[in-house]
C-alpha cells in the first residue's frame, strides 16, 4: 500500500509516498480502505523533529473509510461499513490503516467530513472532562476558532456551559454561530474577558499555546482550573495540567458525535482535501495557516 512517510527531519520536501506492507488488524481492530485521513498541527511538529526522535516516521492518527478486514473479536461492524476513528499505529495517511477505536459514520456525513473529527472531538472531550466542569459553569477557551477549539466550544455548549472564546476578529461571527461569546486575544484579553465575566471564569482551556497560562490561571482562580493541550513548557512552569492522549482517551465521544451532528448541535468544520500524493503541499498550506478548513488527504 502507498503511505506518507519521512526519513529525515526538515521542511515539507522531506515527505514522500512510499510502498509499505499492507497492515492487518489486531484483536478488536478493523482495517479500512482509507477514503480520507486528517492532517493535524502535530504532523508538521513531527516532521520538524519536535516530537518523536525515531526515523523513518509515518503520519496520521485519524481516518474514515470502508471496513475491509476485521480483527479477532470484532462483531459490531461488518465488511463494507463506513467507519471513522483513531489508529494507534500513527499511519493513517495511507491507502489502508487499522483503526483501534472506531464508530459508524453517520448517514449525514461524507467520509472527508468524518475524517476531520476524531482527533478534535476526542481532545476536546478529554480536556473538558479533565477540567471537571458541568452545566452552568463558565468556561474560557483560548484558541476557540481552530479545529480543537471549535470542537471544545460546541461540546461545552452541548453540556450546558457558558463559553467565552478567544479568536482573531475575523472569526468572531463564526464563534457566535457555535454558541460562544468571542473576545480578541492579545494585549487586553484579560480585561475583555472580565468585561463579560466580572468574577472570572470557572475553568479555562488553552488550545492555542500562546503563552497566556498565568492570565488564564488568574481568570480561573487557580492553576487547578486550567488545562492546556498545546503549551507543554508553560504547563510545567506554572503547575498546569498538560492533557495528552496517552493519559486516557475520551473515545466515547466518537459514538456520540453522530447524533450531535445529525441533530444540528455540532457543526463539522469546512474541509480542504488534497490527494495523498500531495502531502507536502498539504503541509505547506497548513503550516502557513492558509488552509480553507481542516485538511484531509484522499488516497487516489
Ligand atoms: N495534547 C493533545 O492531546 C493535542 C491533540 C491535538 C492537537 N494538539 C495541539 O493543539 C493545538 C491546536 O491545534 P488546532 O488543530 O486546533 O490548531 P488550529 O486549528 O490552527 O487553531 C489554532 C487556534 O489558535 C488561535 N490563535 C492563534 N494565535 C493565537 C494567539 N496569539 N492567542 C490565542 N489564540 C490564538 C487561532 O485563532 P484565529 O485563527 O481566529 O486567529 C485558532 O483558534 C496545536 O498546538 C496541536 O499540536 C494537542
Short mmCIF file of C-alpha atoms and ligand atoms in Angstrom, two decimals:
data_model
loop_
_atom_site.label_atom_id
_atom_site.label_comp_id
_atom_site.label_asym_id
_atom_site.label_seq_id
_atom_site.Cartn_x
_atom_site.Cartn_y
_atom_site.Cartn_z
CA UNK A 1 0.00 0.00 0.00
CA UNK A 2 1.03 3.60 -0.52
CA UNK A 3 1.68 5.68 2.63
CA UNK A 4 3.06 9.11 3.54
CA UNK A 5 6.41 8.96 5.31
CA UNK A 6 9.60 10.90 6.00
CA UNK A 7 13.09 9.52 6.59
CA UNK A 8 14.76 12.74 7.74
CA UNK A 9 13.51 15.79 9.63
CA UNK A 10 13.00 19.04 7.77
CA UNK A 11 10.59 21.02 5.62
CA UNK A 12 7.67 19.64 3.61
CA UNK A 13 10.13 18.44 0.96
CA UNK A 14 11.19 15.53 3.18
CA UNK A 15 7.74 13.96 2.79
CA UNK A 16 7.41 11.11 0.32
CA UNK A 17 4.91 8.48 -0.72
CA UNK A 18 6.36 5.00 -0.22
CA UNK A 19 5.18 1.40 -0.62
CA UNK A 20 4.75 -0.37 2.73
CA UNK A 21 3.42 -3.85 3.53
CA UNK A 22 -0.36 -3.97 3.97
CA UNK A 23 -1.27 -3.77 7.69
CA UNK A 24 -3.57 -6.36 9.32
CA UNK A 25 -5.88 -5.61 12.25
CA UNK A 26 -5.07 -6.87 15.71
CA UNK A 27 -7.74 -8.11 18.13
CA UNK A 28 -10.58 -5.59 18.39
CA UNK A 29 -9.33 -3.55 15.43
CA UNK A 30 -10.73 -3.06 11.95
CA UNK A 31 -8.81 -2.35 8.76
CA UNK A 32 -10.27 0.26 6.44
CA UNK A 33 -9.67 1.26 2.87
CA UNK A 34 -8.90 4.88 3.71
CA UNK A 35 -11.11 7.41 1.93
CA UNK A 36 -9.80 10.41 3.89
CA UNK A 37 -7.22 10.95 6.64
CA UNK A 38 -6.96 14.07 8.80
CA UNK A 39 -3.86 16.28 8.87
CA UNK A 40 -3.06 18.00 12.16
CA UNK A 41 -0.60 20.54 13.52
CA UNK A 42 1.24 17.67 15.21
CA UNK A 43 2.13 16.35 11.74
CA UNK A 44 4.44 19.25 11.00
CA UNK A 45 5.82 19.23 14.54
CA UNK A 46 6.73 15.55 13.98
CA UNK A 47 8.20 16.28 10.54
CA UNK A 48 10.35 19.03 12.05
CA UNK A 49 11.68 16.61 14.68
CA UNK A 50 9.96 18.36 17.59
CA UNK A 51 8.14 15.26 18.84
CA UNK A 52 9.34 11.69 18.28
CA UNK A 53 13.07 11.08 17.68
CA UNK A 54 12.91 7.88 15.61
CA UNK A 55 13.15 7.69 11.81
CA UNK A 56 11.51 6.94 9.46
CA UNK A 57 8.05 8.05 10.60
CA UNK A 58 4.63 7.54 9.06
CA UNK A 59 1.88 10.06 9.79
CA UNK A 60 -1.79 10.22 10.67
CA UNK A 61 -3.91 9.29 13.69
CA UNK A 62 -7.41 9.70 12.27
CA UNK A 63 -9.21 8.47 9.20
CA UNK A 64 -12.53 7.49 7.70
CA UNK A 65 -13.15 4.74 5.20
CA UNK A 66 -14.73 1.40 4.40
CA UNK A 67 -14.07 -1.69 6.53
CA UNK A 68 -12.20 -4.33 4.51
CA UNK A 69 -10.80 -6.66 7.20
CA UNK A 70 -11.98 -7.49 10.72
CA UNK A 71 -9.69 -8.19 13.66
CA UNK A 72 -10.36 -11.04 16.08
CA UNK A 73 -13.46 -10.49 18.19
CA UNK A 74 -14.94 -7.62 16.16
CA UNK A 75 -18.70 -8.07 15.88
CA UNK A 76 -20.04 -4.50 15.97
CA UNK A 77 -19.24 -3.64 12.33
CA UNK A 78 -19.17 -5.63 9.09
CA UNK A 79 -17.11 -5.61 5.91
CA UNK A 80 -18.21 -2.68 3.75
CA UNK A 81 -19.38 -0.49 6.65
CA UNK A 82 -18.36 3.18 6.68
CA UNK A 83 -16.44 3.95 9.89
CA UNK A 84 -14.24 6.69 11.28
CA UNK A 85 -11.84 6.64 14.16
CA UNK A 86 -8.30 6.63 15.50
CA UNK A 87 -5.33 4.46 14.80
CA UNK A 88 -2.61 3.68 17.30
CA UNK A 89 -0.12 2.95 14.51
CA UNK A 90 0.28 6.60 13.53
CA UNK A 91 -0.03 5.55 9.89
CA UNK A 92 -3.50 6.67 8.84
CA UNK A 93 -2.26 8.74 5.89
CA UNK A 94 -2.11 5.67 3.68
CA UNK A 95 -4.29 3.54 1.42
CA UNK A 96 -5.04 1.13 4.28
CA UNK A 97 -4.98 1.60 8.03
CA UNK A 98 -6.11 -0.29 11.13
CA UNK A 99 -8.41 1.61 13.48
CA UNK A 100 -8.17 0.72 17.17
CA UNK A 101 -11.16 2.91 18.04
CA UNK A 102 -13.98 3.47 15.61
CA UNK A 103 -17.66 4.26 15.20
CA UNK A 104 -20.09 4.16 12.27
CA UNK A 105 -20.08 7.28 10.11
CA UNK A 106 -23.45 8.98 10.49
CA UNK A 107 -25.62 9.00 7.34
CA UNK A 108 -25.50 12.77 7.31
CA UNK A 109 -21.71 12.91 6.93
CA UNK A 110 -19.38 12.37 4.00
CA UNK A 111 -16.19 10.44 4.65
CA UNK A 112 -13.97 13.50 4.20
CA UNK A 113 -16.01 15.38 6.80
CA UNK A 114 -15.91 12.39 9.15
CA UNK A 115 -12.11 12.23 8.90
CA UNK A 116 -11.88 15.74 10.37
CA UNK A 117 -13.48 14.71 13.64
CA UNK A 118 -11.74 12.00 15.70
CA UNK A 119 -8.69 13.92 16.98
CA UNK A 120 -10.54 17.19 17.52
CA UNK A 121 -13.55 15.80 19.35
CA UNK A 122 -11.51 13.35 21.45
CA UNK A 123 -9.05 16.06 22.51
CA UNK A 124 -11.88 18.48 23.25
CA UNK A 125 -13.96 15.99 25.25
CA UNK A 126 -10.91 14.74 27.18
CA UNK A 127 -9.78 18.21 28.19
CA UNK A 128 -13.29 19.30 29.22
CA UNK A 129 -13.56 16.11 31.31
CA UNK A 130 -10.22 16.90 32.94
CA UNK A 131 -11.39 20.41 33.80
CA UNK A 132 -14.21 18.76 35.72
CA UNK A 133 -16.81 21.34 34.73
CA UNK A 134 -20.54 20.76 34.37
CA UNK A 135 -23.70 22.51 33.21
CA UNK A 136 -23.95 26.08 34.44
CA UNK A 137 -20.17 26.64 34.54
CA UNK A 138 -18.46 29.41 32.57
CA UNK A 139 -15.50 28.16 30.54
CA UNK A 140 -12.88 30.19 28.69
CA UNK A 141 -11.39 28.56 25.58
CA UNK A 142 -8.17 30.20 24.39
CA UNK A 143 -7.88 29.48 20.66
CA UNK A 144 -11.57 28.77 20.21
CA UNK A 145 -11.90 29.07 16.43
CA UNK A 146 -9.49 26.28 15.36
CA UNK A 147 -10.03 22.55 14.95
CA UNK A 148 -9.86 21.62 18.60
CA UNK A 149 -11.13 24.90 19.98
CA UNK A 150 -14.30 24.87 17.88
CA UNK A 151 -14.98 21.28 18.97
CA UNK A 152 -14.41 22.24 22.62
CA UNK A 153 -16.76 25.22 22.32
CA UNK A 154 -19.53 23.10 20.83
CA UNK A 155 -19.18 20.21 23.27
CA UNK A 156 -19.15 22.64 26.19
CA UNK A 157 -22.31 24.32 24.88
CA UNK A 158 -23.95 20.90 24.45
CA UNK A 159 -23.03 20.19 28.08
CA UNK A 160 -24.85 23.34 29.17
CA UNK A 161 -21.90 25.61 29.83
CA UNK A 162 -21.45 29.27 29.07
CA UNK A 163 -18.42 29.62 26.78
CA UNK A 164 -16.17 32.62 26.23
CA UNK A 165 -13.70 32.04 23.41
CA UNK A 166 -10.63 33.90 22.18
CA UNK A 167 -10.07 34.17 18.43
CA UNK A 168 -8.93 36.63 15.79
CA UNK A 169 -11.59 39.25 14.97
CA UNK A 170 -12.32 37.63 11.59
CA UNK A 171 -13.58 34.54 13.44
CA UNK A 172 -15.81 36.27 15.98
CA UNK A 173 -19.02 35.80 13.99
CA UNK A 174 -18.08 32.14 13.50
CA UNK A 175 -17.68 31.72 17.27
CA UNK A 176 -21.10 33.28 17.82
CA UNK A 177 -22.62 30.70 15.45
CA UNK A 178 -21.06 27.97 17.63
CA UNK A 179 -22.63 29.47 20.75
CA UNK A 180 -19.59 31.19 22.27
CA UNK A 181 -19.07 34.80 23.30
CA UNK A 182 -15.98 35.94 21.38
CA UNK A 183 -13.12 38.09 22.65
CA UNK A 184 -9.93 39.03 20.84
CA UNK A 185 -6.67 37.51 22.06
CA UNK A 186 -3.58 39.68 22.58
CA UNK A 187 -3.00 42.62 24.88
CA UNK A 188 -6.07 43.44 26.97
CA UNK A 189 -7.54 39.93 26.71
CA UNK A 190 -7.96 39.63 30.48
CA UNK A 191 -9.89 42.91 30.69
CA UNK A 192 -12.09 41.89 27.75
CA UNK A 193 -12.92 38.59 29.45
CA UNK A 194 -13.60 40.38 32.75
CA UNK A 195 -15.98 42.73 30.95
CA UNK A 196 -18.07 39.66 30.13
CA UNK A 197 -17.42 37.75 33.37
CA UNK A 198 -16.52 40.21 36.17
CA UNK A 199 -15.91 37.41 38.69
CA UNK A 200 -13.72 35.46 36.30
CA UNK A 201 -14.45 32.02 34.85
CA UNK A 202 -14.84 28.58 36.42
CA UNK A 203 -12.27 26.95 34.16
CA UNK A 204 -10.00 27.72 31.22
CA UNK A 205 -8.80 25.53 28.36
CA UNK A 206 -5.71 26.62 26.46
CA UNK A 207 -5.74 25.26 22.93
CA UNK A 208 -3.59 27.94 21.31
CA UNK A 209 -0.46 27.51 23.44
CA UNK A 210 0.07 31.24 23.12
CA UNK A 211 1.92 31.78 26.42
CA UNK A 212 -1.00 33.10 28.48
CA UNK A 213 -1.24 30.44 31.19
CA UNK A 214 -0.65 32.99 34.03
CA UNK A 215 -3.55 35.09 32.70
CA UNK A 216 -5.78 32.02 32.44
CA UNK A 217 -4.84 30.98 35.99
CA UNK A 218 -5.81 34.44 37.22
CA UNK A 219 -9.15 34.38 35.42
CA UNK A 220 -10.00 30.82 36.55
CA UNK A 221 -8.88 31.32 40.15
CA UNK A 222 -6.05 28.78 40.28
CA UNK A 223 -3.84 26.50 38.19
CA UNK A 224 -6.05 23.52 39.08
CA UNK A 225 -8.85 25.07 37.00
CA UNK A 226 -6.72 25.29 33.84
CA UNK A 227 -5.79 22.63 31.26
CA UNK A 228 -3.56 23.14 28.22
CA UNK A 229 -3.21 20.88 25.20
CA UNK A 230 -0.56 22.99 23.50
CA UNK A 231 1.86 24.60 26.00
CA UNK A 232 3.94 21.79 27.47
CA UNK A 233 6.71 24.02 28.84
CA UNK A 234 4.28 26.58 30.28
CA UNK A 235 2.33 23.79 31.98
CA UNK A 236 5.45 22.62 33.79
CA UNK A 237 6.41 26.17 34.73
CA UNK A 238 3.00 27.17 36.09
CA UNK A 239 1.74 23.90 37.56
CA UNK A 240 -0.99 23.48 34.95
CA UNK A 241 -2.18 20.09 33.72
CA UNK A 242 -0.99 19.25 30.21
CA UNK A 243 -3.56 16.97 28.61
CA UNK A 244 -2.36 14.34 26.15
CA UNK A 245 -3.98 11.26 24.67
CA UNK A 246 -1.72 8.73 26.35
CA UNK A 247 -3.12 9.70 29.75
CA UNK A 248 -6.56 8.24 28.90
CA UNK A 249 -8.63 8.96 25.83
CA UNK A 250 -12.24 10.18 25.75
CA UNK A 251 -13.13 7.76 22.97
CA UNK A 252 -16.78 7.56 23.99
CA UNK A 253 -17.30 10.84 22.16
CA UNK A 254 -16.84 9.13 18.75
CA UNK A 255 -20.03 7.24 19.44
CA UNK A 256 -21.90 10.40 20.46
CA UNK A 257 -20.83 12.81 17.77
CA UNK A 258 -23.03 11.35 15.01
CA UNK A 259 -26.19 12.15 16.92
CA UNK A 260 -24.93 15.65 17.71
CA UNK A 261 -24.14 16.31 14.05
CA UNK A 262 -27.44 14.82 12.90
CA UNK A 263 -29.42 16.97 15.32
CA UNK A 264 -27.59 20.14 14.29
CA UNK A 265 -25.89 20.63 17.65
CA UNK A 266 -22.38 20.09 16.26
CA UNK A 267 -21.13 21.71 13.06
CA UNK A 268 -18.38 19.96 11.16
CA UNK A 269 -15.61 22.33 10.01
CA UNK A 270 -15.05 23.22 6.39
CA UNK A 271 -12.80 20.68 4.67
CA UNK A 272 -9.93 21.20 2.25
CA UNK A 273 -8.90 17.97 0.52
CA UNK A 274 -5.55 17.11 -1.05
CA UNK A 275 -4.60 13.89 -2.86
CA UNK A 276 -2.39 11.73 -0.64
CA UNK A 277 0.37 12.20 -3.22
CA UNK A 278 0.30 15.97 -2.46
CA UNK A 279 1.03 15.55 1.24
CA UNK A 280 3.96 18.01 1.03
CA UNK A 281 1.71 20.73 -0.40
CA UNK A 282 -0.88 19.99 2.29
CA UNK A 283 1.81 20.61 4.94
CA UNK A 284 2.91 23.85 3.25
CA UNK A 285 -0.64 25.17 3.19
CA UNK A 286 -1.49 24.03 6.71
CA UNK A 287 1.71 25.29 8.27
CA UNK A 288 1.30 28.69 6.61
CA UNK A 289 -2.21 28.97 8.08
CA UNK A 290 -3.61 29.22 4.55
CA UNK A 291 -5.95 26.23 4.63
CA UNK A 292 -9.59 26.89 3.82
CA UNK A 293 -10.67 24.50 6.56
CA UNK A 294 -9.44 21.29 8.10
CA UNK A 295 -7.04 19.49 5.76
CA UNK A 296 -7.67 15.87 4.80
CA UNK A 297 -5.67 13.63 2.48
CA UNK A 298 -7.50 11.44 -0.01
CA UNK A 299 -5.79 8.35 -1.44
CA UNK A 300 -6.18 8.00 -5.24
N1 LIG B 1 -2.39 17.47 23.63
C1 LIG B 1 -3.22 16.91 22.78
O1 LIG B 1 -3.84 15.87 23.03
C2 LIG B 1 -3.40 17.56 21.43
C3 LIG B 1 -4.14 16.89 20.43
C4 LIG B 1 -4.29 17.53 19.19
C5 LIG B 1 -3.70 18.78 18.97
N2 LIG B 1 -2.98 19.38 19.97
C6 LIG B 1 -2.40 20.73 19.79
O2 LIG B 1 -3.43 21.70 19.87
C7 LIG B 1 -3.00 22.89 19.21
C8 LIG B 1 -4.15 23.48 18.38
O3 LIG B 1 -4.45 22.63 17.30
P1 LIG B 1 -5.60 23.03 16.27
O4 LIG B 1 -5.61 21.95 15.24
O5 LIG B 1 -6.86 23.38 16.95
O6 LIG B 1 -4.98 24.37 15.63
P2 LIG B 1 -5.68 25.45 14.69
O7 LIG B 1 -6.86 24.86 14.00
O8 LIG B 1 -4.60 26.03 13.87
O9 LIG B 1 -6.25 26.57 15.71
C9 LIG B 1 -5.42 27.48 16.37
C10 LIG B 1 -6.27 28.43 17.19
O10 LIG B 1 -5.41 29.31 17.91
C11 LIG B 1 -5.87 30.66 17.71
N3 LIG B 1 -4.75 31.57 17.90
C12 LIG B 1 -3.76 31.90 17.04
N4 LIG B 1 -2.91 32.76 17.62
C13 LIG B 1 -3.39 32.96 18.89
C14 LIG B 1 -2.97 33.75 20.00
N5 LIG B 1 -1.87 34.51 19.95
N6 LIG B 1 -3.71 33.69 21.13
C15 LIG B 1 -4.82 32.94 21.23
N7 LIG B 1 -5.28 32.18 20.20
C16 LIG B 1 -4.56 32.20 19.06
C17 LIG B 1 -6.47 30.65 16.34
O11 LIG B 1 -7.35 31.76 16.22
P3 LIG B 1 -7.60 32.59 14.85
O12 LIG B 1 -7.41 31.61 13.72
O13 LIG B 1 -9.01 33.05 14.99
O14 LIG B 1 -6.58 33.68 14.83
C18 LIG B 1 -7.20 29.31 16.38
O15 LIG B 1 -8.41 29.44 17.11
C19 LIG B 1 -1.75 22.50 18.42
O16 LIG B 1 -0.63 23.00 19.12
C20 LIG B 1 -1.77 20.99 18.44
O17 LIG B 1 -0.48 20.43 18.35
C21 LIG B 1 -2.84 18.80 21.18
#
